[in-house]
Coordinates of C-alpha atoms in Angstrom, one line a residue:
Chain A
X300 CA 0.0 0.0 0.0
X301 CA 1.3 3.8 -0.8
X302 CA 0.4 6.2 1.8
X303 CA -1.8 9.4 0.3
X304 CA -0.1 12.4 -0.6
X305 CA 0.0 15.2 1.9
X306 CA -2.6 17.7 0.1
X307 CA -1.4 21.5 0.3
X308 CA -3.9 24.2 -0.7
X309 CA -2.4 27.3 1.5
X310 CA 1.5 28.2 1.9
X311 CA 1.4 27.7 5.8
X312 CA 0.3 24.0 5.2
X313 CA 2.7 23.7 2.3
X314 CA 5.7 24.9 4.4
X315 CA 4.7 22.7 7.2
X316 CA 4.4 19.8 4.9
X317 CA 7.8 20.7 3.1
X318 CA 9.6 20.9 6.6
X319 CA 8.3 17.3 7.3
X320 CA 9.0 16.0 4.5
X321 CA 12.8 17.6 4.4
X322 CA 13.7 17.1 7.5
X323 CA 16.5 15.0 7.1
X324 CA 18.0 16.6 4.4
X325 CA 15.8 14.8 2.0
X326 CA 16.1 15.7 -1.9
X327 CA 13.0 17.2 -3.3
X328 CA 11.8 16.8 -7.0
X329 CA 8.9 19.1 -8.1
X330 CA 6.6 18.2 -11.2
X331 CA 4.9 21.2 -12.0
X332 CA 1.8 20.5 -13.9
X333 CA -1.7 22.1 -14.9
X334 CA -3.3 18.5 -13.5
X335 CA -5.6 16.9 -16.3
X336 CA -2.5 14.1 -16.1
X337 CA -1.7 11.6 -18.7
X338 CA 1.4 9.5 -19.1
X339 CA 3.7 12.4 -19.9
X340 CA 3.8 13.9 -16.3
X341 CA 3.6 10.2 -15.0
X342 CA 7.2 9.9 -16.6
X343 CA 8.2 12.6 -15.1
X344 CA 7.2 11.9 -11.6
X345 CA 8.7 8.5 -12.2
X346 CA 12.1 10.1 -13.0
X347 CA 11.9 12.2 -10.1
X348 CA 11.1 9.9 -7.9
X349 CA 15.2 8.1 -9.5
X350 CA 16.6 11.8 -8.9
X351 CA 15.3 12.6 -5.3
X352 CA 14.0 11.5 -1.9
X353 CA 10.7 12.8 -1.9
X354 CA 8.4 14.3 -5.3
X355 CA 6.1 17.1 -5.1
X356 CA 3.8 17.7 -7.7
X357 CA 1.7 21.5 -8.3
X358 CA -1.8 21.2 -9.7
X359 CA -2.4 25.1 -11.0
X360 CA -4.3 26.4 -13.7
X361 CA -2.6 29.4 -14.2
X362 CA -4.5 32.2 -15.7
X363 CA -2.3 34.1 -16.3
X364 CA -0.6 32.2 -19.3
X365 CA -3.5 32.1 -20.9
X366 CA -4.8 34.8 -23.4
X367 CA -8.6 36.0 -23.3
X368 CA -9.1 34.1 -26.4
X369 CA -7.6 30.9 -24.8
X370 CA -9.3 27.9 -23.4
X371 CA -8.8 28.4 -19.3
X372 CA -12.3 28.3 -19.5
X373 CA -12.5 24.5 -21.1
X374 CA -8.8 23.6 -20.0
X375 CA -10.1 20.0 -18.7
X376 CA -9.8 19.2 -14.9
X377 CA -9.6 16.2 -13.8
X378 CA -8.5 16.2 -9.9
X379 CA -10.3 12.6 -9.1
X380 CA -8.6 11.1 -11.0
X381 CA -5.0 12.9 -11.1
X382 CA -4.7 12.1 -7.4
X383 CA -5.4 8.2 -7.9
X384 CA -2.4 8.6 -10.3
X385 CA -0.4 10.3 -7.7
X386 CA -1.1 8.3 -4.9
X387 CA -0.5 5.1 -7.0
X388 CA 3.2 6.8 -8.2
X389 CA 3.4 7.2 -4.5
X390 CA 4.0 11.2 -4.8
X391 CA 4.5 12.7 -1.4
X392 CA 3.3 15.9 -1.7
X393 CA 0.3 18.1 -3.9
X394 CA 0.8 21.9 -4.1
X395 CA -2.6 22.9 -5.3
X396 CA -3.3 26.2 -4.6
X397 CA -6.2 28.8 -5.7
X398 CA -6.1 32.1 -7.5
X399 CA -6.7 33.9 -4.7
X400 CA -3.7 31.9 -3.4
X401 CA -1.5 32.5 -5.7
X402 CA -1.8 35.8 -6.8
X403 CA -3.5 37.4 -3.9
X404 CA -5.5 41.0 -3.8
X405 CA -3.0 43.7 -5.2
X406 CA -0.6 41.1 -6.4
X407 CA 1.8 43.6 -8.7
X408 CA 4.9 42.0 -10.0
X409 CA 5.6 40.0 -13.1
X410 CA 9.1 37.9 -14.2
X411 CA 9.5 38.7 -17.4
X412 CA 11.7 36.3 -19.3
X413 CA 13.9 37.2 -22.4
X414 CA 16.6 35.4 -24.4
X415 CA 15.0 31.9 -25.4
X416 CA 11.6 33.6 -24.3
X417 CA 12.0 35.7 -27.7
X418 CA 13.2 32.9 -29.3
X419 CA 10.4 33.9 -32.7
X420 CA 8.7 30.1 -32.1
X421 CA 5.1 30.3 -29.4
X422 CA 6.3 33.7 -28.4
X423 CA 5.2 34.9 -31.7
X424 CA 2.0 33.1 -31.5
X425 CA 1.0 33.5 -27.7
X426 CA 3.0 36.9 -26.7
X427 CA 1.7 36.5 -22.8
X428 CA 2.5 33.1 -22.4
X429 CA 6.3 33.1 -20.9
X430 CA 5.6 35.7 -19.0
X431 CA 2.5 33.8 -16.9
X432 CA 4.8 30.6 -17.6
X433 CA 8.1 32.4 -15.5
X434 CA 6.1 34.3 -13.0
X435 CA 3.9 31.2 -11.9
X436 CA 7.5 28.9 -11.8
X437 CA 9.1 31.5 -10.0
X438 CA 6.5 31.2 -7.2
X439 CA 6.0 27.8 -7.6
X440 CA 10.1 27.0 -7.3
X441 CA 10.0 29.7 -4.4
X442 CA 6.8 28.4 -2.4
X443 CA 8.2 24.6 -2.6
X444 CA 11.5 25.2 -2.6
X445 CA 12.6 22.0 -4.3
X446 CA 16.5 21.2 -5.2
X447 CA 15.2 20.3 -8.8
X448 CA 12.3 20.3 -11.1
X449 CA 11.1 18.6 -14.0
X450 CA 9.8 19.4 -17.2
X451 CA 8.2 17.8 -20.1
X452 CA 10.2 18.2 -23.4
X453 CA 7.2 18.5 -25.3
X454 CA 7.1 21.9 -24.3
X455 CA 10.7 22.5 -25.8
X456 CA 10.9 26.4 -25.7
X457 CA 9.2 26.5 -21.9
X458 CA 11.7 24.2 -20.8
X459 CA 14.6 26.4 -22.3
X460 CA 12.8 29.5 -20.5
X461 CA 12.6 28.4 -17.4
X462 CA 16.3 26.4 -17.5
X463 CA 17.2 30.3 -18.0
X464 CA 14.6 32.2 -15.8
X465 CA 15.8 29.6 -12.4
X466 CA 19.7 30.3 -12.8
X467 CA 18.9 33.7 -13.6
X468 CA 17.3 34.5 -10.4
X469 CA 19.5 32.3 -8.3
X470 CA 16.8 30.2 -7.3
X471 CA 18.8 26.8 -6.6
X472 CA 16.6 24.4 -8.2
X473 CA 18.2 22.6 -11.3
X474 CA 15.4 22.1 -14.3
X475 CA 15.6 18.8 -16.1
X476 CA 13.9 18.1 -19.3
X477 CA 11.8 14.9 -19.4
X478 CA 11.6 12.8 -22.8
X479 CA 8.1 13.4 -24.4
X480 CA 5.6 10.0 -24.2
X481 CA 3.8 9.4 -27.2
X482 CA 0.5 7.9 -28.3
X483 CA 1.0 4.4 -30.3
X484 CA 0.1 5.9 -33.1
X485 CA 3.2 8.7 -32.1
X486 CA 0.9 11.6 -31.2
X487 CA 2.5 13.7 -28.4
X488 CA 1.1 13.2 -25.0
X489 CA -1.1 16.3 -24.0
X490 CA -3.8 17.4 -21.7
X491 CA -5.4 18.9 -24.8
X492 CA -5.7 16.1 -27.0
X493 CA -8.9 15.5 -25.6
X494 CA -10.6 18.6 -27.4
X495 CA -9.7 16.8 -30.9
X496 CA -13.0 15.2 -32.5
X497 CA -12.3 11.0 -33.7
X498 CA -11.2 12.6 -37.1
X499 CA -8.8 15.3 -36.0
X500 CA -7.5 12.7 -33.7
X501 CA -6.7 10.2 -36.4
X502 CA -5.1 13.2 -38.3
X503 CA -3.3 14.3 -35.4
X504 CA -0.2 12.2 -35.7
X505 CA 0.7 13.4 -39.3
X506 CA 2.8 16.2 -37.0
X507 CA 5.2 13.6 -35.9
X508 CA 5.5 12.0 -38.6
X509 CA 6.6 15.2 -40.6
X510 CA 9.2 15.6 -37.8
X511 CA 10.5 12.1 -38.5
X512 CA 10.4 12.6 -41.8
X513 CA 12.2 15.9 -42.0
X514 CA 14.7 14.9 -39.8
X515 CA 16.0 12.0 -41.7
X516 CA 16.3 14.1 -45.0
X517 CA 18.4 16.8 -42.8
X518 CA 20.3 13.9 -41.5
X519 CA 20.8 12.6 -45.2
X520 CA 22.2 16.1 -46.1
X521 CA 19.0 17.3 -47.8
X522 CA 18.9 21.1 -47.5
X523 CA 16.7 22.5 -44.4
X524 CA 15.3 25.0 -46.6
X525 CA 14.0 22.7 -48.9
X526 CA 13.3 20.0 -46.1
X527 CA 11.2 22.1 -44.2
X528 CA 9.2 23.3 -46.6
X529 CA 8.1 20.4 -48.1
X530 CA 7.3 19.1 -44.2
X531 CA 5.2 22.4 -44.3
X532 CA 3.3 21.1 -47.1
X533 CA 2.5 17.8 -45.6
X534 CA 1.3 19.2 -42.5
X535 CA -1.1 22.0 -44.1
X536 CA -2.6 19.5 -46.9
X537 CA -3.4 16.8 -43.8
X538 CA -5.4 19.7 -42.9
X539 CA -3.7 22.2 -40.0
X540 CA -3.4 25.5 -39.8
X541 CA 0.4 25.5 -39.5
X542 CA 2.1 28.4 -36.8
X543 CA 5.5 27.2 -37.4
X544 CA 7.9 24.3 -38.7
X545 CA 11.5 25.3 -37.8
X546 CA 15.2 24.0 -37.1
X547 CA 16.6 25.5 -34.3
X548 CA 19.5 25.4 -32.2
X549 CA 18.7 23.1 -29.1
X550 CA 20.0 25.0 -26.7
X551 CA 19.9 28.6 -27.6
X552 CA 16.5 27.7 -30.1
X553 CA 18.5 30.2 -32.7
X554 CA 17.8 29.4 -36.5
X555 CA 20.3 26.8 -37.8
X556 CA 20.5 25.9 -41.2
X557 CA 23.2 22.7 -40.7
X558 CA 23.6 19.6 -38.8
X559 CA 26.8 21.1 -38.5
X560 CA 26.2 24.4 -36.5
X561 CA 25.2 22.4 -33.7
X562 CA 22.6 20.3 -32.3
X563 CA 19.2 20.7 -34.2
X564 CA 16.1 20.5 -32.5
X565 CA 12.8 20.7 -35.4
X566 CA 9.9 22.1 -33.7
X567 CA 6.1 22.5 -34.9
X568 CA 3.0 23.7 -33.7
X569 CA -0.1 23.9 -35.9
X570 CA -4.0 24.2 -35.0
X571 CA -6.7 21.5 -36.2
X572 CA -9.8 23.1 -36.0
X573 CA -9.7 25.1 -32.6
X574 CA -6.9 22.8 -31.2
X575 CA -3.2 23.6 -31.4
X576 CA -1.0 21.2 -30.9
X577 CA 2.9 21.5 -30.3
X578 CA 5.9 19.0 -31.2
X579 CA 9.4 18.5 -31.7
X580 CA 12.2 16.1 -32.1
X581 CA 16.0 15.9 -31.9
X582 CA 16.8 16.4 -35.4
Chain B
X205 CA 37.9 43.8 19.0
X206 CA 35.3 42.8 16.8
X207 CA 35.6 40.3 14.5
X208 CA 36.2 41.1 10.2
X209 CA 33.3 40.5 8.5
X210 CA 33.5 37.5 5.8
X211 CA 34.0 38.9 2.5
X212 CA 31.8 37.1 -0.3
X213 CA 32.6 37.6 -3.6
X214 CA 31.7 34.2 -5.6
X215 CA 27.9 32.7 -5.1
X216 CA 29.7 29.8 -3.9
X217 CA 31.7 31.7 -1.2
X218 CA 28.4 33.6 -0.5
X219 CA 26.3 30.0 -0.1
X220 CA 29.6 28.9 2.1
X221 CA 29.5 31.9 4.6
X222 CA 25.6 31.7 4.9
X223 CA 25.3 28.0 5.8
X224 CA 28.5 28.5 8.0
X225 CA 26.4 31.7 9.8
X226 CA 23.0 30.1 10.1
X227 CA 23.9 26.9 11.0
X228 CA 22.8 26.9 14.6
X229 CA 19.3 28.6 12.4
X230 CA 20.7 31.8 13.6
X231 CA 18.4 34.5 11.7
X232 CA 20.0 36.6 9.2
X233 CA 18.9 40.2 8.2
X234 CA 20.3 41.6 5.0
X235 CA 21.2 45.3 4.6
X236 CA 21.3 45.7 0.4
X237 CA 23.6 49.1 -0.8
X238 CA 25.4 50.1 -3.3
X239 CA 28.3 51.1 -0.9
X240 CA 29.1 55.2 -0.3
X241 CA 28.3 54.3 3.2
X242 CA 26.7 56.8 5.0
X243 CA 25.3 57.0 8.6
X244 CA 21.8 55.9 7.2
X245 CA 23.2 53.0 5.8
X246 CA 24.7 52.5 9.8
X247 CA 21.7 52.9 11.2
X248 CA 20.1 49.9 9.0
X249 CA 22.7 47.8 10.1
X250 CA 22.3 48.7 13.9
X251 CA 18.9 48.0 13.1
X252 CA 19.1 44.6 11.4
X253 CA 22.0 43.9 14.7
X254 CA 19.0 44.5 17.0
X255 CA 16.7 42.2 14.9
X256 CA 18.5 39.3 14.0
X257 CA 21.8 37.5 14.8
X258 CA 23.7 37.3 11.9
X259 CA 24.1 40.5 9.6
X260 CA 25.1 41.0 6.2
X261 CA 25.5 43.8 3.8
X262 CA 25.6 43.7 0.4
X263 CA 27.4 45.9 -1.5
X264 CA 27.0 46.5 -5.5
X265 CA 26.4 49.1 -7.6
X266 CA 23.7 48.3 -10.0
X267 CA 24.1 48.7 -13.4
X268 CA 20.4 47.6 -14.5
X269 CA 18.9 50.9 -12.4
X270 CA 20.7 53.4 -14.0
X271 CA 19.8 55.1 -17.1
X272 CA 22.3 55.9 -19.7
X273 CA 22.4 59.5 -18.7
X274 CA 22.9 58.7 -14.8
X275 CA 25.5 58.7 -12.6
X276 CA 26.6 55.1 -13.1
X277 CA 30.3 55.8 -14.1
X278 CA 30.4 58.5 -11.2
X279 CA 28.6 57.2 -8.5
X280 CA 30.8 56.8 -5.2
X281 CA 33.0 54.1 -4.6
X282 CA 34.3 54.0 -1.0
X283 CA 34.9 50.5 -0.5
X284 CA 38.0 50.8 2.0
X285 CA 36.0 53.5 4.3
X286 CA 33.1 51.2 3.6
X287 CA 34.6 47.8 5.3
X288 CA 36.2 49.9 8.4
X289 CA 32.6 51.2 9.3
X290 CA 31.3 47.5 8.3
X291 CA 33.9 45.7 10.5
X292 CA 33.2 48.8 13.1
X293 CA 29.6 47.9 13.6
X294 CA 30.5 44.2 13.9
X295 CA 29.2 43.3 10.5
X296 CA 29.4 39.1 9.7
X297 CA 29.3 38.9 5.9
X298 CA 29.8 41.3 3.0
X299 CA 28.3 40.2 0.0
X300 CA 30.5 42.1 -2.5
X301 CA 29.4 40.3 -6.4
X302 CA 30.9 42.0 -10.1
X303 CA 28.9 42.7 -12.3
X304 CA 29.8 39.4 -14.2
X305 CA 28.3 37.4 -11.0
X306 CA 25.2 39.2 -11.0
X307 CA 24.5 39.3 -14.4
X308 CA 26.2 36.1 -16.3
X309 CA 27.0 36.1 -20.0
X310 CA 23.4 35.4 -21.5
X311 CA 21.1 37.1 -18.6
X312 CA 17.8 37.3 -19.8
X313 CA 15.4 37.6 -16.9
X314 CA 13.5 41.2 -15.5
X315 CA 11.3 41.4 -12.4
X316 CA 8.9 44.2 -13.4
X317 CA 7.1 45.8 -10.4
X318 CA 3.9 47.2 -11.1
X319 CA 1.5 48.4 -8.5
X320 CA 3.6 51.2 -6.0
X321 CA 5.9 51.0 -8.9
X322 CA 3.8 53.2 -11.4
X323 CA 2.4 55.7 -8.5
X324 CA 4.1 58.2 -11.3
X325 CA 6.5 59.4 -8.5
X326 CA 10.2 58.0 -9.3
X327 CA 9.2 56.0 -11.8
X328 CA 7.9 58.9 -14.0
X329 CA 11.3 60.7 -13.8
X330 CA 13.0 57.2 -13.8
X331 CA 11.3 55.0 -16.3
X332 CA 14.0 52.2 -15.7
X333 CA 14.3 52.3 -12.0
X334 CA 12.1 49.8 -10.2
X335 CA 12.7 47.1 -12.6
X336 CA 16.8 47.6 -12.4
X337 CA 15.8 47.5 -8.7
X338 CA 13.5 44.8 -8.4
X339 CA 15.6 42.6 -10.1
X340 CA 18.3 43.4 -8.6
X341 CA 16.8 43.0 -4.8
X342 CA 15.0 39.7 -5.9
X343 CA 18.2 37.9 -7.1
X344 CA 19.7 39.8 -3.4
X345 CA 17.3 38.0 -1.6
X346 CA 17.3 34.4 -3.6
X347 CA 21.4 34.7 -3.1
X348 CA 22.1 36.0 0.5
X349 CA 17.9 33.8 1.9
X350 CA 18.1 36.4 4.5
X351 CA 15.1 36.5 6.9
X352 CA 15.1 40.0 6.8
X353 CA 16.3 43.1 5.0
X354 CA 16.1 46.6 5.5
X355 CA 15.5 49.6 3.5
X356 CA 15.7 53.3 4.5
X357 CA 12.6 55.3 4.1
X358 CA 14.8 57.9 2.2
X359 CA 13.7 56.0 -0.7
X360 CA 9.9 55.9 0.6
X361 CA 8.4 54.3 -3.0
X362 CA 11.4 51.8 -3.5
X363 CA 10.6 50.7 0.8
X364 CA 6.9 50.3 -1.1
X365 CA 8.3 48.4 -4.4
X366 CA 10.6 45.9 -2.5
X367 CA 7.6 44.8 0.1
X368 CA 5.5 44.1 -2.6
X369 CA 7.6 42.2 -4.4
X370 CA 9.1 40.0 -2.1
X371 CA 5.6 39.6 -1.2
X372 CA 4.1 38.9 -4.6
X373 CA 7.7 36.2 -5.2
X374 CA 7.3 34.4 -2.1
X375 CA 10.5 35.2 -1.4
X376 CA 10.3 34.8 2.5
X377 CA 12.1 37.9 2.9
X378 CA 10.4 39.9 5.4
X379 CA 11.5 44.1 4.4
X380 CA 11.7 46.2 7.3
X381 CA 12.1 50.1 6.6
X382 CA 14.5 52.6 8.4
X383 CA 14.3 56.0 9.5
X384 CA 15.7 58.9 7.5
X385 CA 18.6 60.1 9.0
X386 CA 19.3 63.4 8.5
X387 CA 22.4 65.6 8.7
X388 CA 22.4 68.7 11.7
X389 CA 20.5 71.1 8.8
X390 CA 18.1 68.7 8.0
X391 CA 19.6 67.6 4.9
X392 CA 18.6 63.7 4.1
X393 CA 21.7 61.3 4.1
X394 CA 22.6 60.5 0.6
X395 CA 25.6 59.1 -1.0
X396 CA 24.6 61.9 -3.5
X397 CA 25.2 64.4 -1.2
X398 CA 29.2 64.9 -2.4
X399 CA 28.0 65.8 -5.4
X400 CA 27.2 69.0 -4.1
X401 CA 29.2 72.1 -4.6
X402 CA 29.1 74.2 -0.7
X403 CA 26.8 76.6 -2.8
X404 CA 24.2 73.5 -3.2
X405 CA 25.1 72.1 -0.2
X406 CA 23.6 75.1 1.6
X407 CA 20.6 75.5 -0.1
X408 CA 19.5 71.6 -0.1
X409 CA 17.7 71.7 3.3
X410 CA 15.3 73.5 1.6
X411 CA 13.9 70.4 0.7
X412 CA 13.2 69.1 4.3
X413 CA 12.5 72.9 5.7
X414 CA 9.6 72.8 3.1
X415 CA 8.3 69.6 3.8
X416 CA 7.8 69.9 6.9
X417 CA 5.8 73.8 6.6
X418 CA 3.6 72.1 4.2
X419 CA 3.2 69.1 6.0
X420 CA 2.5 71.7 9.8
X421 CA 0.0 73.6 7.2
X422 CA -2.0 70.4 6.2
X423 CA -2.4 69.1 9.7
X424 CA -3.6 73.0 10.3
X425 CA -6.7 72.6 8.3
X426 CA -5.1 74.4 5.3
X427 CA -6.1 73.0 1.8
X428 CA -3.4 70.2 0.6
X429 CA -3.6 71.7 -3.2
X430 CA -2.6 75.4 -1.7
X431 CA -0.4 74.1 0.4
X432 CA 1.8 71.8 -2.1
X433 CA 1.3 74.6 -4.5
X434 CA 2.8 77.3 -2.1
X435 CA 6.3 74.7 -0.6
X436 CA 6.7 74.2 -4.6
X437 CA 7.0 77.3 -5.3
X438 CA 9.2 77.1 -2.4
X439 CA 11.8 74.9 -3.8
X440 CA 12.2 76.3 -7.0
X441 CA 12.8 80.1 -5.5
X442 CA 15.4 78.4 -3.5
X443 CA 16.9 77.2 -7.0
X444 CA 15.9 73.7 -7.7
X445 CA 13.9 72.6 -10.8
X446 CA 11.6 70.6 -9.1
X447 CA 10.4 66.7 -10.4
X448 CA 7.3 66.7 -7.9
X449 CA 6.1 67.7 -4.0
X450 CA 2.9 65.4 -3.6
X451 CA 1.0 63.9 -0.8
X452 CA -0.1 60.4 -0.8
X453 CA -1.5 57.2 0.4
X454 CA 1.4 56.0 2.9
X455 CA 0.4 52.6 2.2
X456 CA -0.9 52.7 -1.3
X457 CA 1.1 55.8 -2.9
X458 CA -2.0 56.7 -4.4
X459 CA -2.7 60.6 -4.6
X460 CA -4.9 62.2 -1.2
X461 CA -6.1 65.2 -0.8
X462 CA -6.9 65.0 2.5
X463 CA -5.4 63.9 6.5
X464 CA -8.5 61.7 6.8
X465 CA -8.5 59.6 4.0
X466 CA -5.2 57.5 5.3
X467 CA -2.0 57.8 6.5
X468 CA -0.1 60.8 4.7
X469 CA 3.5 60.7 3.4
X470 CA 4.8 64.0 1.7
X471 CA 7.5 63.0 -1.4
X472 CA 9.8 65.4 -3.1
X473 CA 12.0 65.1 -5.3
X474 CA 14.4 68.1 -7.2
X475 CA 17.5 68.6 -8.9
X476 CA 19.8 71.4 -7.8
X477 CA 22.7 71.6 -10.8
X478 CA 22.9 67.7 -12.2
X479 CA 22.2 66.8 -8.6
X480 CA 19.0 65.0 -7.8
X481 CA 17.7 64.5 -4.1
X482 CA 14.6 62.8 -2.8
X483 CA 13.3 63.0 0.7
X484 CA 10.0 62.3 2.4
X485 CA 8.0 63.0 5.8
X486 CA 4.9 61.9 7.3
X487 CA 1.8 64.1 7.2

């Protein structure tokens, strides 16, 4: 039998719960997550619970990465049955805090995050987003107070901004990247997936397939110009809206037009119907 | 004899000292300056002695809240008179970073203030200010974890900036003004101050003389718009150009026109020659 996750929802029973936990000098992992959990974040708690002693995991909708046009309203919650995950990955600790909580009456002060944060890729789609993304990890990484945290890799430029945002601001938590889990069929993992309709669903995978597929004509010397575009093609003909198809450095996400000039990361993100969906693969 | 205070110039030195200070969870107040010690600077740390066990200074001149036509390149560096008044008032740690250790090769992270922030008092005459010093305080407070820091009052809407954001970060930090302290004539403690020629010198009391006639008139009954209207015209007979004289909201910053609506604080700020002074009283 696991024993149930201590439940936080206010910072005086977090910081109690976080003393208990530490008191030994125990390692702490967080997984911070927007709840509506699928295999992806269970990956991630699993390797956190290989890097530390004990795992906390956040459960916050944050509003304010979310533009007015945005689906906070529909983002699907799900907290039944993300804590029988938990409890069954045998996480010791929930952070799940409300608005008020979190950014409290007269709350006035934003982290605003530059450098991969500008990088031209969902910046240029969803200008607000890195901002809500730093300022709610910047709280979240200074209300838990982990030693590390872990990310999904699906969300490659996020991971990037808050790798930067944490060592900018000296907050002494190292951010690891977590490999993305995949569908059979190879569709990225997401909490939004369930907004897809049967027939955007079966479409749906045609993204990471264009990854693969571009990949392995970079790989056999094929020029990215020409590479990319034709992945471009495939994407809008299966039927997206496409936002972006790109080779990018990996680690600082600036254009790259060689195997050569460094590791290549190829990200997309393109919208079926109302639903956008992000990707990306080691190139 | 009192014991030299630990020097800090490396994050790693700096994370050394503080475990080595706190480690019987002695608490630690932090006293943040950019050097040019003067006896309000003192009086913070005899506060912060009288508050906590362990105190440190910092000491750095910060780049990110100076405009390019400041006084960056001319501010005051006194760093020898500066350690014999530290190591004087039985100081424990300096915290003493470059400019390379605050800001690392690829810094791309900003904590903007809002709230106090845009009263439009400094940050109308000093568009850059509160983010260059919300930054700078937040990575202070995530690098030193002091319990405590203090601020003088001198800087009344920077006391109001810090709180909030330490608040808003969760940053554990509990801020802790300080009392102006005033040379014999009145005259506000600045490391500014040398910049004055003895002309200046003897007409910058001004500042404080007027403050307080127009602060004696409001508690009289007299109107507050006849009454700022009469000091300002105050200051600039006596030869400054004057950025503002305004009453507001202690708390809130926000303009009041009246003793009953709240707690009054009187602001001023003026330039005599290229020198520019602040100073502040209650109502």
């Amino acid at each position: 039998m696991t024993r149930s996750p201590i439940i936080a929802r206010s910072l005086s029973s977090l910081h109690r719960a976080r003393t208990e936990l530490c008191k030994r000098n125990a390692t702490l992992a967080l997984v911070p997550t927007m709840g509506a959990l699928h295999d992806g974040h269970v990956s991630l708690v699993r390797l956190a619970k290989r890097r530390a002693q004990k795992v906390a995991v956040s459960i916050f909708v944050n509003p304010a990465q979310f533009a007015a046009h945005e689906d906070l309203g529909s983002y699907p919650r799900t907290w039944k049955e993300d804590l029988a995950r938990l409890k069954a990955e045998g996480v010791d600790l929930i952070w799940n805090p409300d608005v008020k909580t979190m950014y409290p009456d007269g709350f006035a002060t934003r982290v605003v995050p530059e450098g991969p944060a500008l990088a031209g890729l969902e910046d240029k789609f969803r200008p607000h987003f890195f901002g809500g993304v730093a300022t709610v990890v910047a709280k979240l990484f200074t209300q838990v107070r982990p030693d590390m945290a872990l990310f999904g890799e699906k969300d490659f430029q996020q991971l990037k901004v808050v790798t930067r945002m944490a060592r900018d601001l000296d907050l002494g938590v190292k951010v690891v990247g977590g490999a993305i889990i995949r569908e059979r069929d190879g569709l990225a993992m997401s909490s939004r997936n369930v907004y897809l309709s049967p027939d955007q669903r079966s479409t749906a995978p045609v993204l990471f397939r264009t990854l693969k597929a571009t990949a392995k004509r970079m790989r056999d010397g094929d020029n990215f110009k020409a590479a990319l575009s034709d992945g471009a093609d495939l994407i809008r003909q299966a039927g997206f809206a496409l936002d972006y198809l790109e080779a990018r450095h990996a680690e600082t996400l600036s254009p790259i037009s060689s195997l050569n000039d460094g590791p290549v990361r190829l990200l997309v993100a393109a919208k079926i119907g109302t639903t956008r969906l992000i990707d990306n693969i080691r190139a």
